[in-house]
Short mmCIF file of C-alpha atoms in Angstrom, two decimals:
data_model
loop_
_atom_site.label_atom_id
_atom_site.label_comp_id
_atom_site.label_asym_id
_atom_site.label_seq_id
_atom_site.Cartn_x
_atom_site.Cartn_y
_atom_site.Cartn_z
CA UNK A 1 33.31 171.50 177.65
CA UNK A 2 33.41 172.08 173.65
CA UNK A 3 33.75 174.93 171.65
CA UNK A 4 30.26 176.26 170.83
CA UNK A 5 31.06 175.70 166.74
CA UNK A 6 31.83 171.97 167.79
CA UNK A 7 28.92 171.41 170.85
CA UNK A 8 26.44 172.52 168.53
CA UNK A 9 27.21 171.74 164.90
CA UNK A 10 26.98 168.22 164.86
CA UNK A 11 24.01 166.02 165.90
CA UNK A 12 24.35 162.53 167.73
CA UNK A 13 21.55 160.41 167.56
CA UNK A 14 21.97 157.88 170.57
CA UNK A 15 20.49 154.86 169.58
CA UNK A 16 18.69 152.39 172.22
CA UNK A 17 16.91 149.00 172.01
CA UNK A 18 14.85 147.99 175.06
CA UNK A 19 13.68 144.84 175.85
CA UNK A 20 13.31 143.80 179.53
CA UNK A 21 15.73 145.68 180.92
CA UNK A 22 14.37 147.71 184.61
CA UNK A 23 16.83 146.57 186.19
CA UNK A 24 19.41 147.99 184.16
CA UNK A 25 17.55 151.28 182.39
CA UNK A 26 18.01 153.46 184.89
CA UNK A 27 21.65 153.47 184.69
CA UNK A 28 22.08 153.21 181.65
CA UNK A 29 19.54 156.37 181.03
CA UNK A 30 21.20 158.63 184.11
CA UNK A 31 24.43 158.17 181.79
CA UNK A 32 23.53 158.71 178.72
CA UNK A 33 21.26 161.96 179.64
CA UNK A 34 23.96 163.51 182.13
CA UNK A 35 26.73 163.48 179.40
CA UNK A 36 28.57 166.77 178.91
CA UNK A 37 27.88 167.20 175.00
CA UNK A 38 24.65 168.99 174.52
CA UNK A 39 23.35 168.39 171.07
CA UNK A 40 21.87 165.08 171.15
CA UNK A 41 18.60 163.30 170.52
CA UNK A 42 17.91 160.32 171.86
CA UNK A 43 15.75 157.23 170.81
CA UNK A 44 14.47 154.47 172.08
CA UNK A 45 12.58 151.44 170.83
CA UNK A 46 10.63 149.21 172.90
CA UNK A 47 10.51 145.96 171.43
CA UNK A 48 7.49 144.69 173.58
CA UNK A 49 9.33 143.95 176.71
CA UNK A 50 7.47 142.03 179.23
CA UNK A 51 8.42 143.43 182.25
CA UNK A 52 8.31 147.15 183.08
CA UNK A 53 11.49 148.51 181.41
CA UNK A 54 8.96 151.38 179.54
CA UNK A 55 7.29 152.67 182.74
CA UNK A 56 11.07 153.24 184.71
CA UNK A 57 12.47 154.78 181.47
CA UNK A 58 9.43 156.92 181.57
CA UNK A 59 10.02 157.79 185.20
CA UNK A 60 14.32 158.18 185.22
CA UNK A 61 13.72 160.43 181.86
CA UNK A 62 11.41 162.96 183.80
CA UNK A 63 14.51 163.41 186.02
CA UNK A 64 15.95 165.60 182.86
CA UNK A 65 13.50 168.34 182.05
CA UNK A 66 16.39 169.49 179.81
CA UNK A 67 16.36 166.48 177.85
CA UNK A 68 12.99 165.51 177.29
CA UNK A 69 12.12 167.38 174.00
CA UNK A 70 15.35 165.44 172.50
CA UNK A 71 13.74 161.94 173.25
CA UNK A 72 11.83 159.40 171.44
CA UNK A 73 10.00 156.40 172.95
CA UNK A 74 8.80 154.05 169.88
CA UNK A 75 7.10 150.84 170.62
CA UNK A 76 6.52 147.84 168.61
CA UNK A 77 3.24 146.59 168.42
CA UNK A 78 4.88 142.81 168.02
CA UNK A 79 7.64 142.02 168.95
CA UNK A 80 10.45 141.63 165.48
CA UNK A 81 14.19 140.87 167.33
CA UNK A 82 16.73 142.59 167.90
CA UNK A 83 18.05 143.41 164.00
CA UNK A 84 14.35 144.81 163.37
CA UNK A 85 14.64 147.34 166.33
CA UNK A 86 17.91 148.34 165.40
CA UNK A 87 16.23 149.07 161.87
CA UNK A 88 13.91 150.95 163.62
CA UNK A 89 15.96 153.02 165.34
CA UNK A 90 17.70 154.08 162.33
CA UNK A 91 14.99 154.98 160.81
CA UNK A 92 13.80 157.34 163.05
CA UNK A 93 17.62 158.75 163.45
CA UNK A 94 18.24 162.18 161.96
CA UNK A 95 21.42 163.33 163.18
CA UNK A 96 24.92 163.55 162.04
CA UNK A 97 26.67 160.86 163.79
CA UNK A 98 24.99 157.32 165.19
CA UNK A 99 26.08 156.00 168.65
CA UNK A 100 24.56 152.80 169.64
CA UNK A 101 24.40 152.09 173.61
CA UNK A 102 22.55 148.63 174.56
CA UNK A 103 19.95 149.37 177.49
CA UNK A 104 22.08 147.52 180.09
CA UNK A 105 25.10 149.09 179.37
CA UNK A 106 26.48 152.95 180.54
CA UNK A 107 28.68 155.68 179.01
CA UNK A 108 31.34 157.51 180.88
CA UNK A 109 30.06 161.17 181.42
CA UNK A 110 32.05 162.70 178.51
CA UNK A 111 31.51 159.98 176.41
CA UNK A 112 30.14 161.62 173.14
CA UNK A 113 31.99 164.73 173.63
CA UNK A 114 35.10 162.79 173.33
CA UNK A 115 34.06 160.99 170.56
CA UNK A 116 32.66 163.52 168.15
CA UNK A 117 36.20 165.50 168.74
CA UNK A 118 37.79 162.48 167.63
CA UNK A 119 35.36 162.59 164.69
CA UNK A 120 35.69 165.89 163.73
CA UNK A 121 39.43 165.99 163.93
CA UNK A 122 40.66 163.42 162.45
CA UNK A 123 37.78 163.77 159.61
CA UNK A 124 36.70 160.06 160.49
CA UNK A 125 33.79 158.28 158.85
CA UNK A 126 34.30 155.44 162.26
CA UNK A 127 35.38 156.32 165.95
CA UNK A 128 35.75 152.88 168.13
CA UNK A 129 37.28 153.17 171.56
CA UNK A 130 38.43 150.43 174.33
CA UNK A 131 35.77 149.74 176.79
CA UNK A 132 34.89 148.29 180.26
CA UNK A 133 33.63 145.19 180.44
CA UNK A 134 31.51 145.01 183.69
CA UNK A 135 30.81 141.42 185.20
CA UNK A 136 28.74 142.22 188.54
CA UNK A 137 28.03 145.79 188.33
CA UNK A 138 31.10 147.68 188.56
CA UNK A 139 32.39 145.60 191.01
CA UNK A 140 34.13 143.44 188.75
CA UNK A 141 35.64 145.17 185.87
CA UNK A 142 38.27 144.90 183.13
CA UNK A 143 39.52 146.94 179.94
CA UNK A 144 39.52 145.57 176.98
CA UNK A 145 41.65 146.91 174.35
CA UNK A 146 40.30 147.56 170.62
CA UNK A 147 42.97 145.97 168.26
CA UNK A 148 42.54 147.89 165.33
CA UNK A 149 44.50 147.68 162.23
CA UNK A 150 45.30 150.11 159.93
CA UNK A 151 43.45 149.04 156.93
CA UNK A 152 39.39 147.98 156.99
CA UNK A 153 40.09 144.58 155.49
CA UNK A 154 42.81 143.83 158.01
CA UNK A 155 39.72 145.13 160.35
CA UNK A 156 37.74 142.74 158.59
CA UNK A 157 40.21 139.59 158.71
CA UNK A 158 40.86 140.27 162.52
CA UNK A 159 37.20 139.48 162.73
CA UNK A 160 37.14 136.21 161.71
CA UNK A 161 39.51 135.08 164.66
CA UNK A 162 37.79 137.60 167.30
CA UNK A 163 40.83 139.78 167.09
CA UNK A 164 39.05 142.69 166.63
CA UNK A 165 35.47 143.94 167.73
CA UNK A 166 32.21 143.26 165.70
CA UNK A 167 29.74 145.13 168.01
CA UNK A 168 28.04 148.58 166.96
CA UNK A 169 27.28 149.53 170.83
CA UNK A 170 30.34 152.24 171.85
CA UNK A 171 30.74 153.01 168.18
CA UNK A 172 30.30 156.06 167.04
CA UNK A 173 29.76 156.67 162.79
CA UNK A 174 28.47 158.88 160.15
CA UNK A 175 25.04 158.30 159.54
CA UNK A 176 25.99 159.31 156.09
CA UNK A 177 27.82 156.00 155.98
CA UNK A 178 24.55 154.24 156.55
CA UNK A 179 22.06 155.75 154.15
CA UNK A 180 24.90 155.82 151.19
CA UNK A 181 25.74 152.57 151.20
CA UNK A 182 22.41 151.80 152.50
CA UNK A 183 23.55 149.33 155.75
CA UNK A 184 20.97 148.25 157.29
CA UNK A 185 20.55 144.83 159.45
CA UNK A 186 19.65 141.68 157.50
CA UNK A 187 15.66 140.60 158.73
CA UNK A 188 15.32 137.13 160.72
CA UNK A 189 19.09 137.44 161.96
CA UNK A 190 18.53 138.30 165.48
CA UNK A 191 22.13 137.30 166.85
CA UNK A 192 24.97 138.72 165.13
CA UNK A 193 23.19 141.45 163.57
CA UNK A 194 25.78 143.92 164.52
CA UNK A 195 28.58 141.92 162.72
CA UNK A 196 26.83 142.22 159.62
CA UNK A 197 26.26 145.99 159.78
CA UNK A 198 30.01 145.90 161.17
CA UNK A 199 31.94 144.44 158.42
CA UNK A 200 30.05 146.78 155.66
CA UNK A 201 30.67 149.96 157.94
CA UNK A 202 34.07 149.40 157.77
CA UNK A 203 34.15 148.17 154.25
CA UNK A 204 32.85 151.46 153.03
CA UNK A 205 34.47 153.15 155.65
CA UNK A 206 37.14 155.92 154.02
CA UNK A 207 39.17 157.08 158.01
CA UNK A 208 38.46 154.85 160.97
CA UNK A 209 40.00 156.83 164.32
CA UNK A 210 40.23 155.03 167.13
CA UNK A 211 40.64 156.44 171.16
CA UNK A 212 42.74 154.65 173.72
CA UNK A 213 40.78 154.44 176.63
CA UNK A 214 37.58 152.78 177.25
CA UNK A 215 33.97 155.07 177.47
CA UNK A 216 31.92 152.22 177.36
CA UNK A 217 30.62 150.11 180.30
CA UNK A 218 29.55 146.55 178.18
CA UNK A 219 27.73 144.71 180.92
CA UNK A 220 28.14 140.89 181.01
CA UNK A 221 26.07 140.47 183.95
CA UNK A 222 22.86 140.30 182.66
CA UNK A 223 21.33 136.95 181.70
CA UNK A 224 18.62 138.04 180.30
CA UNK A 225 20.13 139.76 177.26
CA UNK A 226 19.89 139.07 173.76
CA UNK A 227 23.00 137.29 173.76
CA UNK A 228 23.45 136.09 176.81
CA UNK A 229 23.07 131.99 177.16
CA UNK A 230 24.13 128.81 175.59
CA UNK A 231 23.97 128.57 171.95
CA UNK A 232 21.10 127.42 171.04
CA UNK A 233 19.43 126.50 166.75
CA UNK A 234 18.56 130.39 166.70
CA UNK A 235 22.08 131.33 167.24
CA UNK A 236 23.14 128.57 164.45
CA UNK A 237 20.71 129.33 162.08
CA UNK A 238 21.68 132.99 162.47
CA UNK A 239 25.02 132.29 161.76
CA UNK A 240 24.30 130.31 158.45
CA UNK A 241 22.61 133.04 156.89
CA UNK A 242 24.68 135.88 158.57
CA UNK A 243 27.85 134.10 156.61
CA UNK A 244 25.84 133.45 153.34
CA UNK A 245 24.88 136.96 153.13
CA UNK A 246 28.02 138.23 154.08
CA UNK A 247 29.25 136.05 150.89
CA UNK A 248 26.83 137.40 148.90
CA UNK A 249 27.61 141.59 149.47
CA UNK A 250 31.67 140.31 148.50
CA UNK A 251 30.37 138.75 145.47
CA UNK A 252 27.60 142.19 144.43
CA UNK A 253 31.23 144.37 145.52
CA UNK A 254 33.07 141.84 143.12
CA UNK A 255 35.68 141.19 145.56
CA UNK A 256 35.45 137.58 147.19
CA UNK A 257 38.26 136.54 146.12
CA UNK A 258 40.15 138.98 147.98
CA UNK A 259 37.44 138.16 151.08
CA UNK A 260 37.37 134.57 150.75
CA UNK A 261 39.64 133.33 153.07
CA UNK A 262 38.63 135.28 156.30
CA UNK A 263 34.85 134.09 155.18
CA UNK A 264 36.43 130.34 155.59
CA UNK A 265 38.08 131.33 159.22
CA UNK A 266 35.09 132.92 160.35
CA UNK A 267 32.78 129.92 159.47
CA UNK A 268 34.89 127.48 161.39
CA UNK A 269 35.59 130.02 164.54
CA UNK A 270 32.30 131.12 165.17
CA UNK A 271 31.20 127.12 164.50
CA UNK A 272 33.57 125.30 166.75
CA UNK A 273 32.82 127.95 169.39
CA UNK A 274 29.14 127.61 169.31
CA UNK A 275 29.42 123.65 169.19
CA UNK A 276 31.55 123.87 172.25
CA UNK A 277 28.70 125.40 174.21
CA UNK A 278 25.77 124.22 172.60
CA UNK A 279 23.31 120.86 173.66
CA UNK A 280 23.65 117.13 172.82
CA UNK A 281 20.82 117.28 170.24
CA UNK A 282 22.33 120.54 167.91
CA UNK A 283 26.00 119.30 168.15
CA UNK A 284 24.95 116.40 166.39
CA UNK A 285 22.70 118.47 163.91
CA UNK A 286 25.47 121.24 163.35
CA UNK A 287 28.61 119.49 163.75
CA UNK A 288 28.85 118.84 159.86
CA UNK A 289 28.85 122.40 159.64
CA UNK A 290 31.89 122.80 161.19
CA UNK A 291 33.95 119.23 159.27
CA UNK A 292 33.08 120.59 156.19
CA UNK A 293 34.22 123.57 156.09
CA UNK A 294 37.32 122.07 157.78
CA UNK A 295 37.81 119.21 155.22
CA UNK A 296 37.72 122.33 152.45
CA UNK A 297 40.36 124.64 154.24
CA UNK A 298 42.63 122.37 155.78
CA UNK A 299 45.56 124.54 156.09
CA UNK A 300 43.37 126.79 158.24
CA UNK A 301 44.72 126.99 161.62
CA UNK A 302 42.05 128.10 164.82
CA UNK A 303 42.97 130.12 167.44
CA UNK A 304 42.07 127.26 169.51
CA UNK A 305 43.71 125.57 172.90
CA UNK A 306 44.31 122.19 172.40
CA UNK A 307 41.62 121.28 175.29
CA UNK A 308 39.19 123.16 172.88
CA UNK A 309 40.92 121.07 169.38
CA UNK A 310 40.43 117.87 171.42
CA UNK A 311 36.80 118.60 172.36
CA UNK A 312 36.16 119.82 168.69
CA UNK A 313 37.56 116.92 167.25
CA UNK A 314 35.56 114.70 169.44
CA UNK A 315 32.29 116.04 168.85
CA UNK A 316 32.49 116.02 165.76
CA UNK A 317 33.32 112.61 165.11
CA UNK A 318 30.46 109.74 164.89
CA UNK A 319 31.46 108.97 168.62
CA UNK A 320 28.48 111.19 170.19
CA UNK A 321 28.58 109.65 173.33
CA UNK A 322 32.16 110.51 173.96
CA UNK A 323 31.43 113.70 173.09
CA UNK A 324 28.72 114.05 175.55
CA UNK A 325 30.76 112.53 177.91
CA UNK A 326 34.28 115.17 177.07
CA UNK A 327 32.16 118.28 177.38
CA UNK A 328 30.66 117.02 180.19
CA UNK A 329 34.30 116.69 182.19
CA UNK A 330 35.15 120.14 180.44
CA UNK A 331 32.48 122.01 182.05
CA UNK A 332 33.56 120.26 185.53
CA UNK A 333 36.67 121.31 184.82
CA UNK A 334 35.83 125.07 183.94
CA UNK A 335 33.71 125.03 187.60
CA UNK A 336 36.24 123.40 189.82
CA UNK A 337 39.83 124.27 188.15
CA UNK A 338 38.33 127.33 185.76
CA UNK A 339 39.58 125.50 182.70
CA UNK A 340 38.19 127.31 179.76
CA UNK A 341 36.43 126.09 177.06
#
């Protein structure tokens, strides 16, 4: 356990959107209520699930007498998306330090405690650790490493390739850092919320510290998630304005130039990616997304195979049945000979 002067003199708001999730609350609740540091409040936002993820938090929080004053249930009357909750949860935060856990995921026991040492130690504004990435439970599981650089805008550029990690869950950070610079997540974008909040965390961001060895369980088993499923106009249209807006906060901090080129990589990554999993109908709509962008950086180079730079190039020619036809065969491939794509 802490030191008393460390256990109790910072506050960690734990930060939790729920939207049909009782399959996976329980877990995630027993983990984040059983962890060894003792000064935390927790909150949770309902964003009208459908099923009856309220009434089994409910029941798995009564399990923690302890805990109980320390918790917030808030409930939206409609239901706004996931950036909106996330809004809402900082707004009712109040603590020191934010960590954001998604409802389906789980937190080693010591978790926090480790974290806020780290914070507190190294005088951090940002503490990111590796995590578990749980496919079936935790019968299927595997570390991945957080590549961090040493400056934010390498942080930033290792973004635009997926070298690094946009997500807020398993991150803990000031909440000072929020209500300064006054972060909050953009309204209507309700996929890739966190990257937006991400890149102007660690923009503003003075120390980032990060600790080797994964606390977080990230499950990838749940379908139902937010961002779980093929990519469909929501996703694209998120991405538009996600990348416009990002353009827009380089421009206000007077330094796009120095941003410009990892906007560029991050357009065509996050575009080719999306039209490689995407349906018939919004590859043809989006696919002029990607070729322009492409036709004005041409000395950009993707991270791509050269399965995935064939399939791009493909689909986004005028040839549409061929490219219905190549990521047809690509997706047998992926099933029979696990061929990714």
């Amino acid at each position: 356990m802490m030191t008393d002067a460390l256990q109790y003199g910072s506050v960690v708001s734990i930060l939790v959107p729920v939207y049909n999730v009782e399959s996976y609350i329980p877990k995630c609740v027993h983990s984040l209520c059983g962890q060894s540091y003792e000064n935390i409040e927790f909150i949770f936002v309902n964003d009208c699930s459908i099923d009856n993820s309220v009434s089994v938090l409910q029941q798995t929080i009564e399990q923690y007498p302890e805990r109980k004053d320390r918790i917030q249930i808030i409930s939206h009357v409609a239901n706004k998306g996931i950036g909106q909750t996330r809004n809402t949860l900082l707004d009712a935060a109040t603590s020191d330090y934010l960590l954001w856990v998604d409802s389906d995921d789980f937190l080693e026991q010591d978790a926090v405690e480790i974290l806020v040492r780290q914070a507190v130690q190294q005088q951090a504004d940002i503490v990111t650790t590796d995590s578990f990435f749980s496919y079936r439970g935790e019968s299927q599981v595997a570390v991945v490493k957080q590549n961090f650089p040493e400056t934010s805008q390498s942080y930033i550029e290792g973004l635009a390739f997926h070298e690094t990690r946009a997500a807020l869950w398993g991150t803990l950070s000031k909440r000072s850092l929020w209500t300064t610079h006054q972060i909050r997540m953009a309204e209507g974008i309700n996929f890739g919320e966190d990257y937006f909040a991400t890149v102007r965390l660690f923009y503003f961001a003075k120390k980032v510290a990060v600790f080797h060895h994964p606390l977080y369980y990230y499950n990838q088993s749940n379908q139902g998630s937010y961002s779980s499923g093929s990519k469909q106009a929501l996703h694209f249209e998120s991405m538009i304005r996600l990348f416009d807006l990002l353009q827009d906060f380089f421009i206000q901090q007077n330094d796009l130039p120095r941003f410009e080129s990892y906007l560029a990589k991050a357009r065509l990554m996050d575009r080719g990616a999306y039209l490689l999993h995407t349906t018939p109908a919004l590859r043809r709509k989006y696919a002029s997304l990607f070729t322009d962008v492409e036709k004005r950086y041409p000395e950009i180079k993707l991270p791509f195979s050269a399965w995935q730079r064939f399939l791009l190039k493909v689909i986004t020619s005028r040839f549409y049945i061929a490219g219905d036809l190549a990521i047809t065969m690509a997706k047998v491939l992926r099933r029979y000979l696990g061929v990714k794509f």
